[in-house]
Short mmCIF file of C-alpha atoms in Angstrom, two decimals:
data_model
loop_
_atom_site.label_atom_id
_atom_site.label_comp_id
_atom_site.label_asym_id
_atom_site.label_seq_id
_atom_site.Cartn_x
_atom_site.Cartn_y
_atom_site.Cartn_z
CA MET A 1 -19.96 -152.64 31.22
CA ASN A 2 -23.10 -150.68 32.00
CA GLN A 3 -25.16 -151.28 35.11
CA ASN A 4 -28.44 -150.91 33.24
CA THR A 5 -27.68 -153.78 30.87
CA PHE A 6 -24.94 -155.94 32.34
CA GLY A 7 -26.14 -156.63 35.89
CA CYS A 8 -29.82 -156.93 35.00
CA ARG A 9 -29.06 -159.14 32.01
CA LEU A 10 -27.01 -161.54 34.13
CA VAL A 11 -29.69 -161.72 36.82
CA ARG A 12 -32.39 -162.48 34.26
CA ALA A 13 -30.23 -165.12 32.59
CA ALA A 14 -29.51 -166.82 35.93
CA HIS A 15 -33.19 -166.70 36.87
CA LYS A 16 -34.08 -168.45 33.60
CA LYS A 17 -31.72 -171.25 34.61
CA GLY A 18 -33.57 -171.64 37.91
CA ALA A 19 -31.31 -169.70 40.27
CA ASN A 20 -32.84 -168.41 43.52
CA ILE A 21 -29.82 -166.54 44.93
CA ILE A 22 -27.83 -164.75 42.24
CA LEU A 23 -24.30 -163.46 42.75
CA ILE A 24 -22.94 -160.79 40.39
CA LEU A 25 -19.26 -159.81 40.49
CA GLU A 26 -17.66 -157.14 42.67
CA LEU A 27 -18.29 -153.49 41.69
CA PHE A 28 -20.23 -154.63 38.63
CA GLU A 29 -21.52 -151.13 37.81
CA GLY A 30 -18.44 -150.49 35.67
CA TYR A 31 -14.77 -151.26 35.25
CA TYR A 32 -12.53 -152.03 38.22
CA PHE A 33 -11.27 -148.49 38.81
CA CYS A 34 -9.19 -149.48 41.86
CA GLN A 35 -6.29 -150.77 39.79
CA ALA A 36 -4.80 -147.25 39.95
CA GLN A 37 -5.18 -144.04 41.96
CA ASN A 38 -7.29 -141.26 40.48
CA GLU A 39 -9.25 -138.86 42.67
CA ASP A 40 -11.84 -138.38 39.91
CA PHE A 41 -13.08 -141.91 40.55
CA PHE A 42 -14.50 -140.85 43.93
CA HIS A 43 -17.37 -139.36 41.93
CA ARG A 44 -18.51 -142.93 41.28
CA ALA A 45 -19.45 -143.37 44.96
CA LYS A 46 -23.04 -142.86 46.12
CA PRO A 47 -24.83 -143.17 49.48
CA CYS A 48 -26.58 -146.45 50.20
CA LYS A 49 -29.96 -144.78 50.73
CA GLU A 50 -31.73 -144.17 47.43
CA HIS A 51 -28.77 -145.61 45.50
CA PRO A 52 -30.02 -146.00 41.90
CA THR A 53 -28.43 -149.42 41.37
CA ILE A 54 -29.81 -150.79 44.63
CA LEU A 55 -33.28 -149.44 43.83
CA ARG A 56 -33.10 -151.03 40.37
CA MET A 57 -32.04 -154.37 41.82
CA GLN A 58 -34.77 -154.24 44.46
CA LYS A 59 -37.33 -153.87 41.71
CA LEU A 60 -35.77 -156.71 39.70
CA ALA A 61 -35.52 -159.02 42.73
CA LYS A 62 -39.20 -158.50 43.49
CA GLU A 63 -40.20 -159.03 39.86
CA LEU A 64 -38.29 -162.32 39.55
CA GLY A 65 -38.56 -163.53 43.16
CA VAL A 66 -34.80 -163.87 43.59
CA VAL A 67 -32.19 -162.84 46.17
CA ILE A 68 -29.41 -160.52 44.94
CA PRO A 69 -26.28 -159.42 46.86
CA VAL A 70 -25.56 -156.01 45.28
CA SER A 71 -21.95 -154.77 45.27
CA PHE A 72 -21.41 -151.00 45.10
CA PHE A 73 -19.03 -148.11 45.92
CA GLU A 74 -20.54 -146.48 49.00
CA ASP A 75 -20.25 -142.81 49.97
CA ALA A 76 -20.90 -142.44 53.69
CA ASN A 77 -20.30 -138.78 54.57
CA ASN A 78 -16.49 -138.45 54.54
CA ALA A 79 -15.90 -142.21 54.45
CA HIS A 80 -16.03 -144.54 51.47
CA TYR A 81 -16.58 -148.29 51.50
CA ASN A 82 -16.59 -151.29 49.20
CA SER A 83 -20.03 -152.55 50.20
CA VAL A 84 -22.76 -155.10 49.55
CA VAL A 85 -26.48 -154.78 50.20
CA VAL A 86 -28.46 -158.03 50.24
CA ILE A 87 -31.84 -157.77 48.54
CA ASP A 88 -34.44 -160.42 49.42
CA ALA A 89 -36.82 -162.06 46.97
CA ASP A 90 -39.60 -159.57 47.76
CA GLY A 91 -37.30 -156.59 47.13
CA THR A 92 -36.59 -155.94 50.82
CA ASP A 93 -33.20 -154.49 51.76
CA LEU A 94 -31.89 -156.95 54.37
CA GLY A 95 -28.86 -154.92 55.35
CA LEU A 96 -25.34 -153.83 54.52
CA TYR A 97 -21.90 -155.41 54.73
CA ARG A 98 -18.71 -153.37 54.25
CA LYS A 99 -15.54 -155.09 53.04
CA SER A 100 -13.28 -155.86 55.99
CA HIS A 101 -9.94 -156.57 54.30
CA ILE A 102 -8.71 -153.86 51.92
CA PRO A 103 -5.80 -154.78 49.60
CA ASP A 104 -3.06 -152.35 48.67
CA GLY A 105 -0.62 -153.38 45.95
CA PRO A 106 0.04 -153.24 42.20
CA GLY A 107 -3.28 -153.45 40.37
CA TYR A 108 -5.34 -153.42 43.57
CA GLN A 109 -4.91 -150.02 45.19
CA GLU A 110 -8.11 -150.16 47.20
CA LYS A 111 -6.78 -148.44 50.30
CA PHE A 112 -6.75 -145.22 48.29
CA TYR A 113 -10.51 -145.47 47.83
CA PHE A 114 -12.00 -147.50 50.68
CA ASN A 115 -12.08 -147.29 54.45
CA PRO A 116 -11.78 -150.65 56.26
CA GLY A 117 -15.26 -152.00 56.81
CA ASP A 118 -16.87 -151.31 60.18
CA THR A 119 -19.87 -153.68 60.06
CA GLY A 120 -18.13 -156.85 61.13
CA PHE A 121 -18.95 -160.10 59.37
CA LYS A 122 -22.67 -160.61 58.92
CA THR A 123 -25.33 -163.07 57.82
CA PHE A 124 -28.65 -162.37 56.14
CA GLN A 125 -31.80 -164.45 56.50
CA THR A 126 -33.18 -164.57 52.98
CA THR A 127 -36.23 -166.32 51.61
CA PHE A 128 -34.15 -169.30 50.49
CA ALA A 129 -31.27 -169.57 52.97
CA LYS A 130 -29.30 -167.77 55.63
CA ILE A 131 -26.28 -166.47 53.74
CA GLY A 132 -22.94 -164.84 54.46
CA VAL A 133 -21.34 -162.44 52.00
CA GLY A 134 -17.67 -161.45 51.96
CA ILE A 135 -16.07 -159.30 49.27
CA CYS A 136 -13.05 -160.31 47.18
CA TRP A 137 -9.94 -160.13 49.39
CA ASP A 138 -12.03 -161.25 52.38
CA GLN A 139 -11.96 -164.66 50.68
CA TRP A 140 -8.28 -165.21 51.52
CA PHE A 141 -8.93 -165.09 55.27
CA PRO A 142 -10.26 -168.31 56.84
CA GLU A 143 -11.58 -166.48 59.90
CA ALA A 144 -13.98 -164.51 57.69
CA ALA A 145 -15.71 -167.64 56.40
CA ARG A 146 -15.63 -169.25 59.84
CA ALA A 147 -17.17 -166.17 61.46
CA MET A 148 -20.02 -166.11 58.94
CA VAL A 149 -20.76 -169.80 59.46
CA LEU A 150 -20.64 -169.36 63.25
CA LEU A 151 -23.29 -166.67 62.69
CA GLY A 152 -25.44 -169.26 60.93
CA ALA A 153 -24.53 -168.90 57.26
CA GLU A 154 -25.72 -171.89 55.22
CA ILE A 155 -24.01 -170.66 52.03
CA VAL A 156 -21.10 -168.25 51.69
CA PHE A 157 -20.79 -165.84 48.74
CA TYR A 158 -17.82 -163.81 47.45
CA PRO A 159 -18.27 -161.24 44.66
CA THR A 160 -14.78 -160.77 43.27
CA ALA A 161 -12.43 -158.83 40.99
CA ILE A 162 -9.11 -160.65 40.73
CA GLY A 163 -6.70 -161.24 37.89
CA TYR A 164 -3.11 -161.71 36.86
CA GLU A 165 -0.61 -159.65 38.83
CA PRO A 166 0.48 -156.66 36.69
CA GLN A 167 3.91 -156.52 38.32
CA ASP A 168 4.68 -160.20 37.50
CA ASP A 169 3.52 -161.78 34.24
CA GLY A 170 4.56 -165.19 35.51
CA LEU A 171 2.42 -165.14 38.64
CA ASP A 172 -0.89 -166.96 38.14
CA THR A 173 -2.86 -167.19 41.40
CA ARG A 174 -6.12 -168.60 40.07
CA ASN A 175 -5.65 -172.19 41.30
CA HIS A 176 -4.38 -170.96 44.66
CA TRP A 177 -7.39 -168.63 44.83
CA LYS A 178 -9.83 -171.48 44.21
CA ARG A 179 -8.12 -173.90 46.59
CA VAL A 180 -8.25 -171.42 49.46
CA MET A 181 -11.99 -170.97 49.09
CA GLN A 182 -12.60 -174.67 48.51
CA GLY A 183 -10.86 -175.10 51.86
CA HIS A 184 -13.31 -172.66 53.48
CA ALA A 185 -16.21 -174.71 52.11
CA GLY A 186 -14.72 -178.02 53.27
CA ALA A 187 -13.59 -176.75 56.68
CA ASN A 188 -17.02 -175.32 57.46
CA LEU A 189 -19.17 -177.85 55.53
CA VAL A 190 -21.05 -175.19 53.59
CA PRO A 191 -21.44 -174.50 49.86
CA LEU A 192 -19.47 -171.52 48.59
CA VAL A 193 -19.99 -169.32 45.51
CA ALA A 194 -17.42 -166.97 43.93
CA SER A 195 -18.14 -164.68 40.98
CA ASN A 196 -15.21 -163.05 39.18
CA ARG A 197 -14.52 -160.76 36.21
CA ILE A 198 -13.08 -161.77 32.85
CA SER A 199 -11.02 -160.02 30.14
CA LYS A 200 -8.60 -157.09 30.09
CA GLU A 201 -9.62 -153.72 31.50
CA ILE A 202 -7.71 -150.52 30.68
CA ILE A 203 -8.27 -147.24 32.51
CA ASP A 204 -6.80 -143.77 32.14
CA THR A 205 -4.99 -142.33 35.15
CA GLU A 206 -3.05 -139.20 35.97
CA HIS A 207 0.11 -141.13 35.10
CA GLY A 208 -1.01 -142.78 31.86
CA LYS A 209 -2.90 -145.98 31.21
CA SER A 210 -3.23 -148.88 33.62
CA GLU A 211 -4.40 -152.36 32.71
CA ILE A 212 -5.20 -155.67 34.34
CA THR A 213 -6.45 -158.97 32.93
CA PHE A 214 -9.03 -160.74 35.11
CA TYR A 215 -8.94 -164.52 35.06
CA GLY A 216 -12.59 -165.39 35.62
CA ASN A 217 -12.83 -168.98 36.88
CA SER A 218 -16.01 -168.21 38.81
CA PHE A 219 -17.08 -171.38 40.61
CA ILE A 220 -19.44 -173.09 43.00
CA ALA A 221 -18.00 -175.44 45.63
CA GLY A 222 -19.94 -178.02 47.60
CA PRO A 223 -19.80 -178.58 51.36
CA THR A 224 -16.73 -180.84 51.22
CA GLY A 225 -14.86 -178.34 49.04
CA GLU A 226 -15.58 -180.23 45.81
CA LEU A 227 -16.00 -178.19 42.62
CA ILE A 228 -19.62 -178.39 41.50
CA ALA A 229 -19.42 -175.88 38.64
CA ASN A 230 -16.54 -173.89 37.19
CA ALA A 231 -16.24 -171.20 34.50
CA ASP A 232 -13.18 -170.60 32.31
CA ASP A 233 -10.95 -167.54 32.09
CA LYS A 234 -12.33 -166.01 28.89
CA ASN A 235 -16.06 -166.52 28.49
CA GLU A 236 -19.06 -165.12 30.32
CA ALA A 237 -20.88 -167.92 32.12
CA ILE A 238 -23.93 -168.55 34.29
CA LEU A 239 -23.26 -171.26 36.88
CA VAL A 240 -26.13 -172.91 38.76
CA ALA A 241 -26.14 -175.55 41.50
CA GLU A 242 -28.79 -176.91 43.85
CA PHE A 243 -28.16 -177.95 47.44
CA ASP A 244 -30.23 -179.73 50.10
CA LEU A 245 -29.45 -177.37 52.99
CA ASP A 246 -31.20 -179.50 55.62
CA LYS A 247 -29.12 -182.54 54.66
CA ILE A 248 -25.93 -180.46 54.71
CA LYS A 249 -26.86 -179.05 58.11
CA SER A 250 -27.26 -182.55 59.55
CA LYS A 251 -23.90 -183.57 58.11
CA ARG A 252 -22.27 -180.42 59.51
CA HIS A 253 -23.61 -181.16 62.99
CA SER A 254 -22.67 -184.83 62.90
CA TRP A 255 -19.14 -184.08 61.67
CA GLY A 256 -18.37 -182.36 64.97
CA ILE A 257 -16.25 -179.51 63.65
CA PHE A 258 -18.19 -176.91 65.61
CA HIS A 259 -18.94 -178.56 68.93
CA ASN A 260 -15.31 -179.73 69.12
CA ARG A 261 -13.81 -176.29 68.48
CA ARG A 262 -11.30 -174.98 71.05
CA PRO A 263 -11.19 -171.20 70.61
CA ASP A 264 -10.00 -170.97 74.24
CA LEU A 265 -6.63 -172.34 73.08
#
């Protein structure tokens, strides 16, 4: 994958289908280097300010009038983060979120590369909706989605890189993965969007080659957790859905799940 062609091509394709907020996958600038440890990969990190990919996406967002959460490997002095900048439809940088939950296991050795995020969960008031954005492993934690909705998120987004577990060929987590996030949507009465990689990726490391097969299955869930659109595990896809956010907001308020909360317990 190349950031100049892949990310921009997907954004343009989604825009042609009528999308207003367009979610590309996690770390879309290239392959998922975190599957193994290699200090050379730190050269891929760049500061947020004047980041070439962010600048390119700002220009594209303004041209098309779309909102784009942009995932990137952030260099912040002597710290490094797995981060997202949200670009509004006029090209404005609305702010930064840094991934809170950092996995560390076979195929996902992110603690070698990333500091735990220090921004806290955040929402971003875009032209089309107030949105929350988590990153990949954040999606397994119900408190992340709940925190974003408590902060006013009307839609929750998760750019993702997840696949079959390299240490266990028989472990297929894709249905579990979807059900967990469908639960976030249903429990908070908000639509939810997840964008994931497909196909096998092989990288060279200091100890030979490492590979992982990503299982795709990008999807959009509605506010009761229902699947609105779903991709398969092999083919590139553009998924689009439309929601009446005012109607969903009324339903969320009438359902009582927020004014009946008991965090004091």
